[in-house]
Amino acid sequence: MATQIVMNHTGDSRHFFDQTDPDGLARAERRFKKLIGQGFTAAARTAAGDLKVVRTFDPTADETLFYPRLVGG
């Protein structure tokens, strides 16, 4: 089961999907594109446990984190 973790000002929300389910993959890819379009940064966890920024949906990623755009002032 893969996870998309969306960080926000209240903590995070987690979205789980089965990587072998075409419908689940389609929903996950739509969520990825929507969040990227809203300015979130996506990072996938590597096998070593590090995070690597990704710009396209990776259906094989077990965990993808989405960070909101930072607002300075």
mmCIF file of N, CA, C and O in Angstrom:
data_model
loop_
_atom_site.group_PDB
_atom_site.id
_atom_site.type_symbol
_atom_site.label_atom_id
_atom_site.label_comp_id
_atom_site.label_asym_id
_atom_site.label_seq_id
_atom_site.Cartn_x
_atom_site.Cartn_y
_atom_site.Cartn_z
ATOM 1 N N MET A 1 0.846 -1.169 0.000
ATOM 2 C CA MET A 1 0.000 0.000 0.000
ATOM 3 C C MET A 1 0.896 1.238 0.000
ATOM 4 O O MET A 1 1.756 1.392 0.857
ATOM 5 N N ALA A 2 0.712 2.106 -0.967
ATOM 6 C CA ALA A 2 1.495 3.340 -1.074
ATOM 7 C C ALA A 2 0.766 4.470 -0.354
ATOM 8 O O ALA A 2 -0.444 4.409 -0.143
ATOM 9 N N THR A 3 1.530 5.500 0.004
ATOM 10 C CA THR A 3 0.975 6.614 0.763
ATOM 11 C C THR A 3 1.393 7.949 0.165
ATOM 12 O O THR A 3 2.549 8.129 -0.201
ATOM 13 N N GLN A 4 0.432 8.854 0.085
ATOM 14 C CA GLN A 4 0.717 10.248 -0.235
ATOM 15 C C GLN A 4 0.404 11.036 1.033
ATOM 16 O O GLN A 4 -0.714 10.989 1.542
ATOM 17 N N ILE A 5 1.409 11.764 1.535
ATOM 18 C CA ILE A 5 1.268 12.527 2.775
ATOM 19 C C ILE A 5 1.277 14.003 2.413
ATOM 20 O O ILE A 5 2.242 14.505 1.829
ATOM 21 N N VAL A 6 0.202 14.687 2.758
ATOM 22 C CA VAL A 6 0.057 16.100 2.429
ATOM 23 C C VAL A 6 0.189 16.913 3.718
ATOM 24 O O VAL A 6 -0.649 16.812 4.612
ATOM 25 N N MET A 7 1.268 17.698 3.805
ATOM 26 C CA MET A 7 1.519 18.537 4.969
ATOM 27 C C MET A 7 0.715 19.832 4.832
ATOM 28 O O MET A 7 0.558 20.351 3.730
ATOM 29 N N ASN A 8 0.204 20.333 5.971
ATOM 30 C CA ASN A 8 -0.483 21.621 5.964
ATOM 31 C C ASN A 8 -0.356 22.270 7.335
ATOM 32 O O ASN A 8 0.312 21.731 8.218
ATOM 33 N N HIS A 9 -0.996 23.388 7.521
ATOM 34 C CA HIS A 9 -0.846 24.143 8.768
ATOM 35 C C HIS A 9 -1.421 23.423 9.992
ATOM 36 O O HIS A 9 -1.115 23.786 11.117
ATOM 37 N N THR A 10 -2.226 22.395 9.793
ATOM 38 C CA THR A 10 -2.801 21.660 10.924
ATOM 39 C C THR A 10 -2.106 20.323 11.166
ATOM 40 O O THR A 10 -2.480 19.604 12.074
ATOM 41 N N GLY A 11 -1.135 19.989 10.350
ATOM 42 C CA GLY A 11 -0.442 18.699 10.482
ATOM 43 C C GLY A 11 -0.295 18.042 9.120
ATOM 44 O O GLY A 11 0.362 18.570 8.243
ATOM 45 N N ASP A 12 -0.950 16.894 8.952
ATOM 46 C CA ASP A 12 -0.901 16.235 7.652
ATOM 47 C C ASP A 12 -2.141 15.388 7.445
ATOM 48 O O ASP A 12 -2.859 15.064 8.385
ATOM 49 N N SER A 13 -2.378 15.054 6.181
ATOM 50 C CA SER A 13 -3.417 14.088 5.829
ATOM 51 C C SER A 13 -2.747 13.013 4.991
ATOM 52 O O SER A 13 -1.801 13.290 4.243
ATOM 53 N N ARG A 14 -3.209 11.792 5.148
ATOM 54 C CA ARG A 14 -2.597 10.657 4.453
ATOM 55 C C ARG A 14 -3.610 10.008 3.529
ATOM 56 O O ARG A 14 -4.750 9.779 3.922
ATOM 57 N N HIS A 15 -3.144 9.736 2.329
ATOM 58 C CA HIS A 15 -3.983 9.111 1.308
ATOM 59 C C HIS A 15 -3.297 7.819 0.880
ATOM 60 O O HIS A 15 -2.176 7.855 0.369
ATOM 61 N N PHE A 16 -3.962 6.702 1.109
ATOM 62 C CA PHE A 16 -3.403 5.390 0.801
ATOM 63 C C PHE A 16 -4.007 4.879 -0.499
ATOM 64 O O PHE A 16 -5.186 5.121 -0.786
ATOM 65 N N PHE A 17 -3.188 4.169 -1.283
ATOM 66 C CA PHE A 17 -3.697 3.569 -2.511
ATOM 67 C C PHE A 17 -2.900 2.321 -2.846
ATOM 68 O O PHE A 17 -1.746 2.178 -2.473
ATOM 69 N N ASP A 18 -3.563 1.416 -3.538
ATOM 70 C CA ASP A 18 -2.965 0.154 -3.969
ATOM 71 C C ASP A 18 -2.303 0.393 -5.327
ATOM 72 O O ASP A 18 -2.971 0.763 -6.291
ATOM 73 N N GLN A 19 -1.011 0.168 -5.401
ATOM 74 C CA GLN A 19 -0.266 0.424 -6.637
ATOM 75 C C GLN A 19 -0.621 -0.542 -7.760
ATOM 76 O O GLN A 19 -0.246 -0.314 -8.901
ATOM 77 N N THR A 20 -1.349 -1.601 -7.453
ATOM 78 C CA THR A 20 -1.762 -2.550 -8.491
ATOM 79 C C THR A 20 -3.180 -2.289 -8.977
ATOM 80 O O THR A 20 -3.656 -2.963 -9.885
ATOM 81 N N ASP A 21 -3.862 -1.310 -8.384
ATOM 82 C CA ASP A 21 -5.240 -0.972 -8.738
ATOM 83 C C ASP A 21 -5.247 0.223 -9.685
ATOM 84 O O ASP A 21 -4.854 1.329 -9.287
ATOM 85 N N PRO A 22 -5.686 0.025 -10.932
ATOM 86 C CA PRO A 22 -5.670 1.131 -11.901
ATOM 87 C C PRO A 22 -6.483 2.349 -11.440
ATOM 88 O O PRO A 22 -6.065 3.484 -11.663
ATOM 89 N N ASP A 23 -7.619 2.137 -10.792
ATOM 90 C CA ASP A 23 -8.430 3.258 -10.313
ATOM 91 C C ASP A 23 -7.710 4.018 -9.199
ATOM 92 O O ASP A 23 -7.718 5.239 -9.164
ATOM 93 N N GLY A 24 -7.095 3.285 -8.287
ATOM 94 C CA GLY A 24 -6.346 3.911 -7.202
ATOM 95 C C GLY A 24 -5.167 4.710 -7.722
ATOM 96 O O GLY A 24 -4.890 5.814 -7.247
ATOM 97 N N LEU A 25 -4.481 4.161 -8.712
ATOM 98 C CA LEU A 25 -3.356 4.877 -9.326
ATOM 99 C C LEU A 25 -3.819 6.150 -10.022
ATOM 100 O O LEU A 25 -3.166 7.186 -9.926
ATOM 101 N N ALA A 26 -4.951 6.073 -10.700
ATOM 102 C CA ALA A 26 -5.480 7.247 -11.397
ATOM 103 C C ALA A 26 -5.838 8.346 -10.399
ATOM 104 O O ALA A 26 -5.532 9.523 -10.624
ATOM 105 N N ARG A 27 -6.461 7.983 -9.283
ATOM 106 C CA ARG A 27 -6.804 8.977 -8.247
ATOM 107 C C ARG A 27 -5.527 9.589 -7.651
ATOM 108 O O ARG A 27 -5.454 10.798 -7.435
ATOM 109 N N ALA A 28 -4.537 8.744 -7.395
ATOM 110 C CA ALA A 28 -3.275 9.232 -6.829
ATOM 111 C C ALA A 28 -2.580 10.182 -7.803
ATOM 112 O O ALA A 28 -2.038 11.214 -7.387
ATOM 113 N N GLU A 29 -2.602 9.861 -9.083
ATOM 114 C CA GLU A 29 -1.967 10.737 -10.067
ATOM 115 C C GLU A 29 -2.716 12.059 -10.185
ATOM 116 O O GLU A 29 -2.095 13.126 -10.271
ATOM 117 N N ARG A 30 -4.047 12.025 -10.142
ATOM 118 C CA ARG A 30 -4.826 13.275 -10.168
ATOM 119 C C ARG A 30 -4.511 14.130 -8.937
ATOM 120 O O ARG A 30 -4.346 15.350 -9.039
ATOM 121 N N ARG A 31 -4.421 13.483 -7.760
ATOM 122 C CA ARG A 31 -4.086 14.213 -6.535
ATOM 123 C C ARG A 31 -2.697 14.837 -6.671
ATOM 124 O O ARG A 31 -2.485 15.997 -6.311
ATOM 125 N N PHE A 32 -1.730 14.078 -7.189
ATOM 126 C CA PHE A 32 -0.368 14.583 -7.394
ATOM 127 C C PHE A 32 -0.400 15.840 -8.264
ATOM 128 O O PHE A 32 0.156 16.878 -7.899
ATOM 129 N N LYS A 33 -1.052 15.767 -9.407
ATOM 130 C CA LYS A 33 -1.089 16.893 -10.345
ATOM 131 C C LYS A 33 -1.813 18.091 -9.738
ATOM 132 O O LYS A 33 -1.393 19.240 -9.926
ATOM 133 N N LYS A 34 -2.879 17.848 -8.995
ATOM 134 C CA LYS A 34 -3.624 18.936 -8.361
ATOM 135 C C LYS A 34 -2.751 19.655 -7.337
ATOM 136 O O LYS A 34 -2.686 20.888 -7.325
ATOM 137 N N LEU A 35 -2.075 18.884 -6.489
ATOM 138 C CA LEU A 35 -1.249 19.489 -5.448
ATOM 139 C C LEU A 35 -0.061 20.248 -6.037
ATOM 140 O O LEU A 35 0.263 21.354 -5.596
ATOM 141 N N ILE A 36 0.580 19.688 -7.043
ATOM 142 C CA ILE A 36 1.690 20.369 -7.711
ATOM 143 C C ILE A 36 1.182 21.671 -8.337
ATOM 144 O O ILE A 36 1.829 22.709 -8.257
ATOM 145 N N GLY A 37 -0.004 21.611 -8.938
ATOM 146 C CA GLY A 37 -0.601 22.802 -9.535
ATOM 147 C C GLY A 37 -0.923 23.876 -8.512
ATOM 148 O O GLY A 37 -0.949 25.063 -8.837
ATOM 149 N N GLN A 38 -1.163 23.477 -7.265
ATOM 150 C CA GLN A 38 -1.449 24.428 -6.194
ATOM 151 C C GLN A 38 -0.170 24.967 -5.553
ATOM 152 O O GLN A 38 -0.232 25.752 -4.619
ATOM 153 N N GLY A 39 0.986 24.522 -6.039
ATOM 154 C CA GLY A 39 2.247 25.046 -5.533
ATOM 155 C C GLY A 39 2.947 24.168 -4.515
ATOM 156 O O GLY A 39 3.969 24.570 -3.957
ATOM 157 N N PHE A 40 2.432 22.984 -4.245
ATOM 158 C CA PHE A 40 3.111 22.081 -3.318
ATOM 159 C C PHE A 40 4.379 21.526 -3.962
ATOM 160 O O PHE A 40 4.461 21.393 -5.180
ATOM 161 N N THR A 41 5.360 21.197 -3.138
ATOM 162 C CA THR A 41 6.567 20.504 -3.580
ATOM 163 C C THR A 41 6.398 19.046 -3.203
ATOM 164 O O THR A 41 5.992 18.725 -2.082
ATOM 165 N N ALA A 42 6.702 18.141 -4.139
ATOM 166 C CA ALA A 42 6.582 16.704 -3.892
ATOM 167 C C ALA A 42 7.965 16.095 -3.713
ATOM 168 O O ALA A 42 8.902 16.447 -4.422
ATOM 169 N N ALA A 43 8.070 15.185 -2.764
ATOM 170 C CA ALA A 43 9.328 14.473 -2.521
ATOM 171 C C ALA A 43 9.001 13.013 -2.248
ATOM 172 O O ALA A 43 8.112 12.703 -1.457
ATOM 173 N N ALA A 44 9.725 12.125 -2.927
ATOM 174 C CA ALA A 44 9.538 10.687 -2.737
ATOM 175 C C ALA A 44 10.657 10.150 -1.860
ATOM 176 O O ALA A 44 11.804 10.578 -1.964
ATOM 177 N N ARG A 45 10.308 9.229 -0.990
ATOM 178 C CA ARG A 45 11.301 8.618 -0.105
ATOM 179 C C ARG A 45 12.078 7.555 -0.895
ATOM 180 O O ARG A 45 11.501 6.732 -1.578
ATOM 181 N N THR A 46 13.406 7.613 -0.787
ATOM 182 C CA THR A 46 14.266 6.649 -1.481
ATOM 183 C C THR A 46 14.421 5.390 -0.630
ATOM 184 O O THR A 46 14.014 5.362 0.538
ATOM 185 N N ALA A 47 15.044 4.375 -1.195
ATOM 186 C CA ALA A 47 15.279 3.121 -0.461
ATOM 187 C C ALA A 47 16.153 3.348 0.769
ATOM 188 O O ALA A 47 16.017 2.647 1.777
ATOM 189 N N ALA A 48 17.036 4.350 0.707
ATOM 190 C CA ALA A 48 17.913 4.664 1.836
ATOM 191 C C ALA A 48 17.196 5.480 2.912
ATOM 192 O O ALA A 48 17.751 5.748 3.969
ATOM 193 N N GLY A 49 15.945 5.903 2.634
ATOM 194 C CA GLY A 49 15.178 6.664 3.604
ATOM 195 C C GLY A 49 15.256 8.164 3.429
ATOM 196 O O GLY A 49 14.635 8.915 4.168
ATOM 197 N N ASP A 50 16.033 8.617 2.432
ATOM 198 C CA ASP A 50 16.148 10.042 2.144
ATOM 199 C C ASP A 50 14.960 10.489 1.302
ATOM 200 O O ASP A 50 14.223 9.666 0.756
ATOM 201 N N LEU A 51 14.786 11.792 1.175
ATOM 202 C CA LEU A 51 13.752 12.339 0.317
ATOM 203 C C LEU A 51 14.384 12.950 -0.920
ATOM 204 O O LEU A 51 15.435 13.588 -0.840
ATOM 205 N N LYS A 52 13.734 12.745 -2.065
ATOM 206 C CA LYS A 52 14.209 13.300 -3.327
ATOM 207 C C LYS A 52 13.044 14.032 -3.977
ATOM 208 O O LYS A 52 11.952 13.470 -4.131
ATOM 209 N N VAL A 53 13.252 15.298 -4.338
ATOM 210 C CA VAL A 53 12.201 16.079 -4.979
ATOM 211 C C VAL A 53 11.850 15.429 -6.312
ATOM 212 O O VAL A 53 12.734 15.037 -7.082
ATOM 213 N N VAL A 54 10.542 15.304 -6.569
ATOM 214 C CA VAL A 54 10.060 14.732 -7.827
ATOM 215 C C VAL A 54 9.123 15.728 -8.490
ATOM 216 O O VAL A 54 8.425 16.483 -7.822
ATOM 217 N N ARG A 55 9.142 15.736 -9.809
ATOM 218 C CA ARG A 55 8.315 16.672 -10.574
ATOM 219 C C ARG A 55 7.194 15.966 -11.334
ATOM 220 O O ARG A 55 6.291 16.616 -11.848
ATOM 221 N N THR A 56 7.292 14.636 -11.423
ATOM 222 C CA THR A 56 6.257 13.864 -12.112
ATOM 223 C C THR A 56 5.806 12.724 -11.207
ATOM 224 O O THR A 56 6.547 12.266 -10.328
ATOM 225 N N PHE A 57 4.590 12.257 -11.428
ATOM 226 C CA PHE A 57 4.031 11.176 -10.633
ATOM 227 C C PHE A 57 4.819 9.892 -10.872
ATOM 228 O O PHE A 57 5.072 9.511 -12.011
ATOM 229 N N ASP A 58 5.222 9.239 -9.790
ATOM 230 C CA ASP A 58 5.942 7.963 -9.857
ATOM 231 C C ASP A 58 5.052 6.885 -9.240
ATOM 232 O O ASP A 58 4.904 6.829 -8.017
ATOM 233 N N PRO A 59 4.437 6.036 -10.070
ATOM 234 C CA PRO A 59 3.526 5.019 -9.546
ATOM 235 C C PRO A 59 4.220 3.953 -8.694
ATOM 236 O O PRO A 59 3.553 3.201 -7.988
ATOM 237 N N THR A 60 5.550 3.902 -8.719
ATOM 238 C CA THR A 60 6.271 2.899 -7.932
ATOM 239 C C THR A 60 6.728 3.433 -6.569
ATOM 240 O O THR A 60 7.213 2.661 -5.746
ATOM 241 N N ALA A 61 6.563 4.728 -6.326
ATOM 242 C CA ALA A 61 6.988 5.317 -5.046
ATOM 243 C C ALA A 61 6.074 4.828 -3.928
ATOM 244 O O ALA A 61 4.851 4.932 -4.026
ATOM 245 N N ASP A 62 6.675 4.299 -2.871
ATOM 246 C CA ASP A 62 5.884 3.819 -1.736
ATOM 247 C C ASP A 62 5.372 4.967 -0.872
ATOM 248 O O ASP A 62 4.339 4.850 -0.223
ATOM 249 N N GLU A 63 6.123 6.076 -0.845
ATOM 250 C CA GLU A 63 5.722 7.210 -0.021
ATOM 251 C C GLU A 63 6.115 8.508 -0.712
ATOM 252 O O GLU A 63 7.266 8.689 -1.101
ATOM 253 N N THR A 64 5.140 9.389 -0.884
ATOM 254 C CA THR A 64 5.388 10.711 -1.454
ATOM 255 C C THR A 64 4.866 11.747 -0.473
ATOM 256 O O THR A 64 3.733 11.647 -0.012
ATOM 257 N N LEU A 65 5.706 12.716 -0.148
ATOM 258 C CA LEU A 65 5.322 13.800 0.754
ATOM 259 C C LEU A 65 5.114 15.067 -0.054
ATOM 260 O O LEU A 65 5.855 15.335 -1.004
ATOM 261 N N PHE A 66 4.114 15.839 0.341
ATOM 262 C CA PHE A 66 3.805 17.103 -0.320
ATOM 263 C C PHE A 66 3.939 18.219 0.706
ATOM 264 O O PHE A 66 3.281 18.192 1.745
ATOM 265 N N TYR A 67 4.802 19.184 0.409
ATOM 266 C CA TYR A 67 5.054 20.323 1.292
ATOM 267 C C TYR A 67 4.430 21.575 0.680
ATOM 268 O O TYR A 67 4.643 21.844 -0.500
ATOM 269 N N PRO A 68 3.712 22.363 1.479
ATOM 270 C CA PRO A 68 3.126 23.585 0.924
ATOM 271 C C PRO A 68 4.195 24.628 0.636
ATOM 272 O O PRO A 68 5.282 24.591 1.196
ATOM 273 N N ARG A 69 3.844 25.532 -0.230
ATOM 274 C CA ARG A 69 4.742 26.640 -0.553
ATOM 275 C C ARG A 69 4.957 27.476 0.690
ATOM 276 O O ARG A 69 4.025 27.755 1.438
ATOM 277 N N LEU A 70 6.192 27.884 0.908
ATOM 278 C CA LEU A 70 6.502 28.746 2.049
ATOM 279 C C LEU A 70 6.112 30.178 1.732
ATOM 280 O O LEU A 70 6.324 30.647 0.625
ATOM 281 N N VAL A 71 5.557 30.853 2.703
ATOM 282 C CA VAL A 71 5.157 32.243 2.541
ATOM 283 C C VAL A 71 5.972 33.078 3.505
ATOM 284 O O VAL A 71 5.946 32.861 4.707
ATOM 285 N N GLY A 72 6.734 33.992 2.950
ATOM 286 C CA GLY A 72 7.574 34.847 3.792
ATOM 287 C C GLY A 72 6.958 36.225 3.964
ATOM 288 O O GLY A 72 5.963 36.563 3.358
ATOM 289 N N GLY A 73 7.587 36.985 4.789
ATOM 290 C CA GLY A 73 7.047 38.330 4.936
ATOM 291 C C GLY A 73 7.745 39.147 5.964
ATOM 292 O O GLY A 73 8.561 38.877 6.711
#
